């Protein structure tokens, strides 16, 4: 985890964890506490009724408390990935991170619990005593072989799911990859030779699961630090590892690799040599899962064996084995049926669900999110992307059904269609909607010019952009100032090596830029003297001219000064895209309840019906770049004709124009905000509405309404804003606001790069 962390990433991570408040979690009430009666219901005396209900029937704890959606992430810090035995206190950031993933991906609440105890008996006693609090236990980063004993004893003592993710999460994804890899290779699991490097918790759990799926123990060869696990070996042995001991004289990985169909590596960098790969069986499957550097790099393996299929634990290669593929959704399914355990049938169901999803055609959402080039099932797509929105829809129901069929579900689901629908509404509330844009940006990074290149936020954003590989930054700024500030902020990037720099005081392209500026804006009030002055002093003008000349592919400005003045320069220099009448702006707010695109938040004061129609169509196009299907509501104080004010009539006219110009869009209006967000309210008012589910694109009747809603949501909902995203420019150009953070600049960089990929490939 920490082996190859750069100093810049380390600094950024510490800042992220410390600001604006320490840590990554907080507790929020789910019920109102606004008056005396609320307090009486929540606590004394009303809470007694809930307590008595549980006394009468313990199962009522699932209906009157948060227990059934509450998981404990528990560790003693003895085997933290990449860091080793760092102890419980130092492991807390990792456990908080795991808690965040549970919440973001599956809506599961978590208390992270770090226990200062290494003795198995005592550790088991402590965890078992927590059963009244939780609906499930996720064990994390406990070293082998103690982790086997701890989990085994807890499963025997506790009547709730106990799951050691380091073992079983990895095993489930490996199982899916093996199933699909063998299918492509035309091999049967009971016939294949499996060789491992590493015999820790994850490796042995993988082997155990593969055996349950049909692999034969006699075909499995295990190696570790002491070499081959063979009968009679005494060093570094335990009863779990001994199960796979072979009767053999071989002592090294090199001696047992011949003819192997599957290599499973959960050990150390560089263990598997190219010459070993050459001696493996036909179409070998190589799971090199050591992090951050695998047992063999994929390019080395392919060079040695072009027919090999490769999985790693890294996000920069295909087939990433990432536990987030499964653990949130396994717990989701288990909790939703109140399973008493997570058994082999449930794990096998998860394996089959993951393997099956990889074989499905990429959904339109996934294809759009990855630039229309989502991989179909094959050697580079053995397992789904960790961010495929369909994971929860496939895994959770499969696990729940397996729990029911195997008799461990205490509250079986009666209507699976309704259950799937409830999961579907959650799919895009993960808060990771920027991920597809980052993935797409990495495929073909573009040159992004930043007008305020000396600003600390831009410099920090440029560092992140370069590390993430999403863009090639160009900064406008004085070299001495930029260099001094990079050093002051402890950033390692340097002009000329990592990024390009335009010096407004002395750039060899000065005369060319002046000539271009006069060419595009000379009839818009710009005189030669003004052009010469502005090309020296106005960074927005410089950035816009660079974009027009082709020296950059996209631009960001607006960290200083007035929005409208920056907008005028963009309109005058860059101009409008073909067919666009005027610019508009859309802003994204990401909240705990979901994500919403609002328009027009910054440009058009009182758009006409025709302008609203143009704006809505452009909004839909940009929303689709996020891999999101737009569900558009035209907002008003009026609900489907309940008022006949000018603004309400305007929204109705806009709807008619949109349906004429873009009949494929899911759009309706005019409607009030709560009608747009709630299907239940909408059904009461207009059951025949063309809009289904929750609206995610909210088009406002004027600038006042849109900007107030945007600012209000940012503050009251503690939302993450992205934007404003400027719509309608001839080339990608965006005017940010002075309140933008470095994180916001990075997000908008990804937006700009993906837009540039679409408009100027």
XYZ file of C-alpha atoms in Angstrom, residues 86-698:
613
model
C 1.461 -1.511 12.420
C -0.966 -2.020 15.294
C -4.627 -1.154 15.777
C -4.326 2.615 16.135
C -2.320 3.079 12.939
C -4.741 0.804 11.081
C -7.692 3.094 11.806
C -7.401 5.156 8.568
C -7.615 1.913 6.579
C -10.698 0.759 8.473
C -12.350 4.148 8.007
C -11.598 3.808 4.305
C -13.264 0.413 4.218
C -16.273 1.914 5.984
C -16.535 4.609 3.315
C -16.558 1.980 0.566
C -19.352 0.046 2.288
C -21.430 3.203 2.483
C -20.701 4.564 -0.956
C -21.148 1.341 -2.903
C -23.939 -0.410 -1.010
C -25.481 2.032 1.477
C -24.273 0.005 4.458
C -23.434 1.858 7.680
C -20.221 0.937 9.472
C -18.515 1.401 12.804
C -14.804 0.737 12.485
C -13.441 -0.983 15.599
C -9.717 -1.336 16.197
C -8.883 -3.802 18.974
C -5.587 -3.819 20.876
C -5.432 -7.591 21.255
C -3.365 -10.231 19.445
C -4.323 -13.299 21.503
C -6.850 -15.351 19.557
C -8.986 -16.323 22.557
C -9.330 -12.764 23.838
C -9.853 -11.280 20.393
C -12.662 -13.750 19.706
C -14.284 -12.960 23.044
C -14.207 -9.216 22.370
C -15.712 -9.499 18.891
C -18.328 -12.061 19.872
C -19.540 -9.805 22.661
C -20.443 -7.153 20.054
C -23.164 -9.245 18.422
C -26.105 -7.246 19.848
C -24.817 -4.115 18.099
C -24.248 -5.341 14.564
C -25.926 -7.101 11.665
C -22.585 -8.358 10.357
C -18.834 -8.503 11.056
C -16.142 -7.727 8.485
C -12.714 -8.835 9.722
C -9.828 -6.954 8.188
C -6.025 -7.063 8.176
C -5.525 -9.786 10.806
C -2.417 -11.833 10.138
C -2.354 -15.499 9.184
C -2.687 -18.094 10.537
C -4.495 -16.429 13.452
C -7.100 -14.973 11.076
C -8.293 -18.498 10.173
C -8.784 -19.393 13.812
C -10.504 -16.106 14.646
C -12.989 -16.374 11.804
C -13.666 -20.055 12.397
C -14.453 -19.525 16.075
C -16.549 -16.418 15.509
C -18.661 -18.114 12.861
C -19.343 -20.909 15.333
C -20.304 -18.511 18.137
C -22.174 -15.741 16.331
C -25.551 -15.836 14.593
C -24.688 -13.022 12.182
C -22.461 -12.995 9.081
C -18.719 -13.028 9.816
C -16.558 -12.415 6.755
C -12.782 -12.014 6.543
C -12.568 -9.939 3.393
C -8.815 -10.374 2.938
C -9.522 -14.060 2.441
C -12.919 -14.400 0.883
C -13.268 -11.131 -1.030
C -10.103 -11.882 -2.976
C -11.087 -15.528 -3.349
C -14.474 -14.694 -4.858
C -13.018 -12.417 -7.520
C -10.232 -14.889 -8.267
C -12.868 -17.612 -8.580
C -14.776 -15.557 -11.151
C -11.596 -14.834 -13.114
C -10.614 -18.514 -13.102
C -14.085 -19.605 -14.256
C -14.018 -17.204 -17.177
C -10.359 -17.730 -18.022
C -10.815 -21.490 -18.194
C -13.926 -21.081 -20.327
C -11.959 -19.017 -22.853
C -9.106 -21.532 -22.758
C -11.495 -24.462 -23.261
C -10.393 -26.178 -20.040
C -12.266 -27.819 -17.169
C -11.467 -26.764 -13.625
C -11.179 -30.359 -12.429
C -8.394 -30.984 -14.963
C -6.177 -27.925 -14.571
C -2.883 -27.608 -12.747
C -2.811 -24.673 -10.321
C 0.442 -23.273 -8.920
C 0.573 -20.563 -6.261
C 3.208 -18.217 -4.976
C 2.193 -17.254 -1.464
C 0.347 -19.233 1.182
C -1.188 -16.572 3.375
C -4.825 -15.998 4.225
C -5.880 -14.770 0.790
C -4.029 -17.468 -1.149
C -5.402 -20.339 0.930
C -8.918 -18.908 0.810
C -8.641 -18.719 -2.981
C -7.574 -22.337 -3.155
C -10.318 -23.467 -0.802
C -12.931 -21.733 -2.927
C -11.478 -23.143 -6.154
C -11.673 -26.621 -4.621
C -15.330 -26.011 -3.760
C -15.836 -25.030 -7.416
C -14.333 -28.322 -8.623
C -10.532 -28.014 -8.576
C -8.693 -31.126 -7.318
C -6.280 -30.872 -4.416
C -3.832 -33.220 -6.123
C -3.542 -30.681 -8.979
C -2.666 -27.779 -6.672
C 0.947 -26.852 -5.906
C 1.620 -24.277 -3.207
C 4.878 -22.362 -2.723
C 5.856 -19.745 -0.130
C 9.003 -18.243 1.405
C 10.278 -21.737 2.239
C 9.573 -23.051 -1.245
C 7.167 -25.847 -2.145
C 4.695 -27.009 0.489
C 5.491 -30.732 0.604
C 4.618 -33.612 2.868
C 6.933 -33.699 5.882
C 7.911 -30.035 5.737
C 8.061 -28.439 9.187
C 9.152 -24.827 8.615
C 6.374 -22.223 8.296
C 3.638 -24.857 8.340
C 0.159 -24.852 9.865
C -2.886 -27.096 9.585
C -4.528 -24.940 6.909
C -1.474 -24.934 4.668
C -0.781 -28.624 5.262
C -3.982 -29.528 3.399
C -2.149 -28.693 0.154
C 1.146 -30.471 0.903
C 2.303 -32.600 -2.023
C 4.371 -35.762 -1.957
C 7.250 -34.481 -4.075
C 10.980 -33.857 -4.218
C 10.426 -30.446 -5.885
C 11.410 -27.527 -3.691
C 11.045 -24.324 -5.736
C 8.453 -22.533 -7.823
C 10.598 -23.026 -10.918
C 10.453 -26.799 -10.396
C 6.637 -27.010 -10.245
C 5.578 -24.415 -12.829
C 5.887 -26.702 -15.868
C 2.531 -27.230 -17.560
C 0.630 -25.059 -15.070
C -2.709 -23.808 -16.392
C -3.207 -21.266 -13.616
C -0.640 -19.244 -11.687
C -1.965 -17.558 -8.559
C 0.384 -15.006 -7.043
C -0.253 -13.373 -3.708
C 3.354 -12.907 -2.683
C 6.029 -10.486 -3.899
C 7.208 -8.554 -6.932
C 9.132 -10.355 -9.647
C 8.700 -13.905 -8.309
C 7.392 -15.291 -11.619
C 10.108 -15.090 -14.269
C 9.437 -14.912 -18.040
C 11.230 -18.222 -18.575
C 8.822 -19.836 -16.106
C 5.834 -18.425 -18.000
C 7.161 -19.986 -21.218
C 6.918 -23.429 -19.574
C 3.265 -23.062 -18.527
C 0.425 -24.818 -20.331
C -1.450 -23.487 -23.354
C -3.403 -20.260 -22.887
C -2.275 -19.936 -19.282
C -4.127 -17.764 -16.771
C -1.765 -15.649 -14.669
C -3.143 -13.924 -11.583
C -0.214 -11.780 -10.428
C -1.836 -9.984 -7.501
C 1.072 -8.632 -5.449
C 0.782 -4.862 -4.959
C 1.989 -2.405 -6.009
C 4.315 -4.461 -8.232
C 2.964 -7.866 -9.314
C 4.832 -11.159 -9.483
C 5.328 -10.438 -13.177
C 4.401 -7.313 -15.115
C 1.709 -7.974 -17.735
C 3.877 -6.780 -20.627
C 6.645 -9.212 -19.593
C 4.185 -12.101 -19.377
C 2.669 -11.310 -22.779
C 6.118 -11.000 -24.335
C 6.970 -14.470 -23.042
C 3.565 -15.972 -23.825
C 1.315 -14.014 -26.209
C -1.528 -16.446 -25.473
C -1.522 -15.713 -21.727
C -4.416 -14.084 -19.891
C -3.348 -11.707 -17.117
C -5.004 -10.360 -13.974
C -3.349 -7.995 -11.506
C -4.377 -5.951 -8.497
C -3.593 -2.703 -10.328
C -6.085 -0.250 -11.794
C -3.837 0.670 -14.747
C -4.137 -2.781 -16.351
C -7.173 -4.769 -17.488
C -8.678 -7.409 -15.171
C -8.117 -5.675 -11.845
C -8.776 -7.981 -8.887
C -10.215 -5.472 -6.455
C -12.182 -6.555 -3.386
C -14.596 -3.679 -3.863
C -16.022 -5.771 -6.692
C -17.786 -7.950 -4.175
C -17.675 -7.254 -0.436
C -20.220 -4.390 -0.320
C -22.728 -6.360 -2.369
C -22.243 -9.670 -0.550
C -23.034 -7.928 2.711
C -25.936 -6.088 1.052
C -27.552 -9.368 0.044
C -26.771 -11.064 3.364
C -28.143 -8.207 5.470
C -31.269 -7.843 3.372
C -32.373 -11.399 4.206
C -30.995 -11.278 7.758
C -28.642 -14.153 7.010
C -27.142 -15.882 10.029
C -23.862 -16.475 8.181
C -22.118 -16.084 4.829
C -21.739 -19.681 3.705
C -20.091 -21.437 0.768
C -23.305 -21.354 -1.271
C -23.483 -17.571 -0.949
C -19.826 -17.171 -1.915
C -20.304 -19.469 -4.920
C -23.344 -17.430 -5.947
C -21.223 -14.269 -5.839
C -18.547 -15.944 -7.983
C -21.108 -16.930 -10.611
C -22.752 -13.500 -10.566
C -19.434 -11.717 -11.124
C -18.353 -14.165 -13.820
C -21.735 -13.859 -15.502
C -21.650 -10.063 -15.523
C -18.280 -10.124 -17.304
C -19.893 -12.189 -20.062
C -22.754 -9.745 -20.545
C -22.600 -7.154 -23.279
C -21.459 -3.825 -21.854
C -24.455 -1.709 -20.933
C -25.007 1.577 -22.749
C -24.127 3.348 -19.522
C -20.772 1.561 -19.220
C -19.996 1.957 -22.914
C -20.681 5.688 -22.854
C -18.716 6.131 -19.653
C -15.644 4.591 -21.263
C -15.825 6.444 -24.547
C -17.945 3.877 -26.333
C -15.085 1.370 -26.117
C -16.084 -0.774 -23.144
C -14.407 -4.163 -23.495
C -16.509 -7.188 -24.327
C -15.864 -10.576 -22.713
C -12.414 -11.836 -23.578
C -8.828 -12.155 -22.310
C -8.774 -8.474 -21.296
C -12.229 -8.592 -19.730
C -12.413 -11.688 -17.527
C -13.979 -9.757 -14.650
C -16.108 -6.608 -14.577
C -14.840 -3.148 -13.788
C -15.045 -2.362 -10.049
C -17.207 0.605 -11.043
C -19.724 -1.240 -13.206
C -23.065 0.022 -11.848
C -24.650 -3.392 -12.426
C -22.557 -5.160 -9.780
C -25.034 -4.516 -6.964
C -27.902 -5.582 -9.221
C -26.300 -8.967 -9.934
C -24.425 -9.891 -6.740
C -26.785 -8.821 -3.945
C -29.848 -10.713 -5.291
C -27.724 -13.794 -6.077
C -26.311 -13.840 -2.536
C -29.734 -13.250 -0.990
C -31.271 -16.076 -3.018
C -28.428 -18.443 -2.099
C -28.945 -17.599 1.575
C -32.628 -18.424 1.221
C -32.002 -21.672 -0.682
C -29.372 -22.807 1.830
C -31.629 -22.116 4.798
C -29.670 -19.324 6.527
C -32.037 -16.448 5.657
C -34.220 -15.393 8.588
C -36.213 -12.858 6.565
C -36.614 -14.238 3.016
C -37.391 -11.814 0.217
C -40.847 -12.421 -1.188
C -40.774 -10.106 -4.206
C -37.405 -10.205 -5.971
C -38.594 -7.832 -8.680
C -39.339 -5.182 -6.066
C -36.025 -5.944 -4.361
C -34.103 -5.485 -7.618
C -35.973 -2.223 -8.170
C -34.913 -0.969 -4.742
C -31.286 -1.752 -5.591
C -31.637 -0.074 -8.964
C -32.575 3.214 -7.366
C -29.339 3.041 -5.383
C -27.023 2.353 -8.329
C -26.000 5.929 -9.066
C -25.922 7.156 -5.490
C -22.417 5.813 -4.980
C -20.823 9.256 -5.237
C -18.279 7.869 -7.693
C -19.835 9.369 -10.798
C -16.603 11.167 -11.674
C -14.775 7.833 -11.985
C -15.869 7.102 -15.591
C -14.668 10.519 -16.726
C -11.267 9.966 -15.116
C -11.018 6.539 -16.756
C -11.952 7.984 -20.139
C -9.563 10.928 -19.747
C -6.658 8.552 -19.081
C -7.219 6.812 -22.414
C -6.191 9.900 -24.395
C -4.960 12.785 -22.200
C -5.350 16.216 -23.751
C -3.496 19.507 -23.310
C -5.359 21.676 -20.802
C -4.281 25.278 -20.322
C -4.860 26.923 -16.940
C -5.143 30.721 -17.052
C -4.230 31.244 -13.377
C -1.099 29.103 -13.445
C 0.500 30.736 -10.402
C -2.418 29.985 -8.070
C -1.697 27.391 -5.372
C -4.906 25.510 -6.217
C -3.890 25.205 -9.866
C -0.402 24.019 -8.938
C -1.790 21.360 -6.603
C -4.330 20.345 -9.242
C -1.589 20.107 -11.869
C 0.360 17.757 -9.599
C -2.698 15.516 -9.221
C -3.532 15.666 -12.934
C -0.017 14.564 -13.858
C 0.063 11.773 -11.269
C -3.344 10.498 -12.415
C -2.375 10.775 -16.074
C -5.580 12.515 -17.144
C -4.172 15.606 -18.881
C -1.070 17.438 -20.028
C -1.088 20.753 -18.147
C -0.056 24.088 -19.611
C 0.231 26.885 -17.053
C 0.175 30.600 -17.739
C 2.527 32.185 -15.236
C 5.889 33.749 -14.623
C 8.554 31.018 -14.458
C 10.289 32.336 -11.344
C 6.999 32.672 -9.470
C 5.770 29.227 -10.502
C 9.074 27.587 -9.537
C 9.200 29.352 -6.165
C 5.636 28.377 -5.315
C 6.098 24.765 -6.351
C 9.019 24.567 -3.938
C 7.116 26.385 -1.193
C 4.176 23.992 -1.440
C 6.444 20.919 -1.566
C 5.340 19.853 -5.051
C 7.742 17.890 -7.232
C 6.459 18.839 -10.692
C 8.598 21.243 -12.704
C 8.014 23.376 -15.780
C 9.700 22.021 -18.892
C 9.818 18.490 -17.490
C 6.288 17.736 -16.370
C 4.311 20.633 -17.795
C 4.546 23.492 -20.266
C 4.587 27.127 -19.272
C 3.491 30.287 -21.072
C 5.258 33.333 -19.669
C 2.936 36.342 -20.185
C 5.873 38.718 -19.792
C 8.174 37.107 -22.348
C 6.922 34.403 -24.691
C 8.351 33.956 -28.210
C 4.832 33.535 -29.580
C 3.749 36.993 -28.426
C 3.445 38.571 -31.901
C 1.627 35.531 -33.275
C -0.830 35.613 -30.391
C -1.511 39.313 -30.934
C -2.159 38.681 -34.632
C -4.543 35.810 -33.863
C -6.387 37.879 -31.285
C -6.903 40.712 -33.757
C -8.048 38.242 -36.388
C -10.795 36.714 -34.222
C -11.804 39.754 -32.148
C -10.761 42.779 -34.191
C -14.345 43.553 -35.155
C -15.502 43.200 -31.547
C -13.949 46.385 -30.260
C -10.360 45.144 -29.890
C -7.776 47.591 -31.293
C -4.139 46.665 -32.018
C -2.988 48.564 -28.922
C -5.565 46.805 -26.765
C -4.580 43.448 -28.234
C -0.902 44.010 -27.449
C -1.739 45.011 -23.876
C -4.182 42.158 -23.198
C -1.831 39.495 -24.561
C 0.664 40.672 -21.941
C -1.724 41.169 -19.030
C -4.919 39.120 -19.365
C -4.352 35.417 -18.803
C -7.868 34.461 -19.888
C -7.259 36.108 -23.265
C -3.905 34.317 -23.585
C -5.498 30.954 -22.774
C -8.363 31.499 -25.207
C -6.000 32.504 -28.017
C -3.819 29.453 -27.309
C -6.922 27.288 -27.623
C -7.971 28.896 -30.917
C -4.460 28.471 -32.337
C -4.373 24.783 -31.436
C -1.645 25.160 -28.814
C -4.052 23.620 -26.277
C -7.091 21.356 -26.457
C -9.118 22.826 -23.574
C -8.915 25.714 -21.125
C -9.875 26.501 -17.540
C -10.033 29.995 -16.089
C -12.015 32.054 -13.588
C -10.210 31.558 -10.275
C -9.827 35.318 -10.092
C -12.010 38.156 -11.323
C -15.589 38.342 -12.538
C -17.326 35.449 -14.245
C -19.031 37.599 -16.877
C -15.820 39.280 -18.040
C -14.153 35.898 -18.488
C -17.244 34.687 -20.322
C -17.101 37.627 -22.742
C -13.509 36.822 -23.704
C -14.452 33.203 -24.378
C -17.490 34.225 -26.423
C -15.477 36.772 -28.450
C -12.346 34.685 -29.028
C -13.412 31.025 -29.036
C -16.955 31.544 -30.226
C -19.954 29.245 -30.372
C -20.258 25.694 -31.612
C -22.162 25.239 -34.904
C -25.902 25.643 -34.429
C -25.615 27.109 -30.918
C -27.330 30.474 -30.329
C -25.623 31.345 -27.047
C -23.646 29.879 -24.180
C -25.149 28.404 -21.025
C -23.821 26.691 -17.919
C -24.654 23.486 -16.089
C -23.457 22.629 -12.585
C -23.295 19.228 -10.937
C -23.910 18.758 -7.218
C -23.065 15.399 -5.644
C -24.989 14.843 -2.407
C -25.525 11.938 -0.042
C -28.970 11.536 -1.614
C -27.748 11.433 -5.196
C -26.339 13.658 -7.910
C -28.108 16.431 -9.771
C -27.236 18.571 -12.782
C -28.656 22.101 -12.590
C -28.979 24.573 -15.489
C -28.477 27.414 -16.241
C -26.603 28.346 -13.084
C -24.315 31.109 -14.367
C -24.993 32.533 -17.826
C -28.505 33.238 -19.131
C -30.541 35.579 -16.958
C -33.982 34.825 -18.411
C -33.763 32.304 -21.251
C -36.565 32.052 -23.787
C -38.368 28.785 -24.500
C -36.148 28.291 -27.564
C -33.011 28.909 -25.490
C -34.231 26.510 -22.784
C -34.745 23.841 -25.419
C -31.227 24.355 -26.815
C -29.767 24.311 -23.315
C -31.591 21.124 -22.331
C -30.374 19.214 -25.378
C -26.779 20.316 -24.686
C -27.134 19.359 -21.024
C -28.280 15.868 -21.983
C -25.275 15.413 -24.268
C -22.845 16.408 -21.502
C -24.579 14.278 -18.859
C -24.192 11.233 -21.092
C -20.420 11.764 -20.996
C -20.626 10.874 -17.303
C -22.102 7.515 -18.284
C -25.464 8.644 -16.906
C -28.844 8.426 -18.565
C -30.415 11.902 -18.292
C -33.842 12.117 -16.651
C -34.813 15.731 -17.236
C -37.314 17.881 -15.376
C -38.251 21.400 -16.472
C -38.866 23.133 -13.159
C -41.329 25.825 -12.222
C -43.527 26.950 -9.354
C -46.320 25.358 -11.421
C -47.171 21.649 -11.618
C -48.393 20.467 -15.024
C -50.577 23.475 -15.739
C -51.560 24.409 -12.185
C -50.601 28.040 -12.908
C -50.475 30.201 -16.029
C -47.700 32.639 -15.238
C -45.258 33.670 -17.946
C -42.480 31.436 -16.583
C -44.770 28.404 -16.401
C -45.946 28.929 -19.973
C -42.319 29.302 -21.060
C -41.402 25.910 -19.583
C -44.374 24.272 -21.345
C -43.298 25.775 -24.649
C -39.753 24.575 -24.050
C -41.020 21.035 -23.449
C -42.843 21.019 -26.777
C -39.713 22.214 -28.591
C -37.475 19.614 -26.882
C -39.805 16.770 -27.785
C -39.800 17.973 -31.368
C -35.999 18.341 -31.599
C -34.896 15.417 -29.411
C -37.793 12.953 -29.051
C -35.443 10.322 -27.615
C -34.885 12.308 -24.408
C -36.765 11.419 -21.213
C -38.058 14.842 -20.252
C -41.193 16.356 -18.750
C -42.454 19.549 -17.176
C -43.374 22.048 -16.073
C -43.197 20.710 -12.519
C -42.204 21.632 -9.004
C -38.898 20.459 -7.535
C -40.374 17.836 -5.201
C -42.441 16.449 -8.090
C -39.240 16.069 -10.109
C -37.365 14.228 -7.377
C -40.167 11.946 -6.157
C -41.837 9.346 -8.367
C -44.505 8.902 -5.679
C -45.494 12.586 -5.744
C -45.409 12.644 -9.537
C -47.655 9.611 -9.806
C -50.221 11.341 -7.632
C -50.191 14.439 -9.797
C -49.666 13.024 -13.303
C -49.395 9.209 -13.562
C -48.834 9.479 -17.322
C -45.660 11.566 -16.991
C -42.914 10.769 -19.490
C -40.365 11.121 -16.664
C -39.690 7.957 -14.677
C -37.837 7.608 -11.390
C -35.891 10.540 -9.976
C -34.967 13.443 -12.196
C -31.208 14.026 -12.323
C -31.177 17.030 -14.665
C -33.071 20.039 -13.316
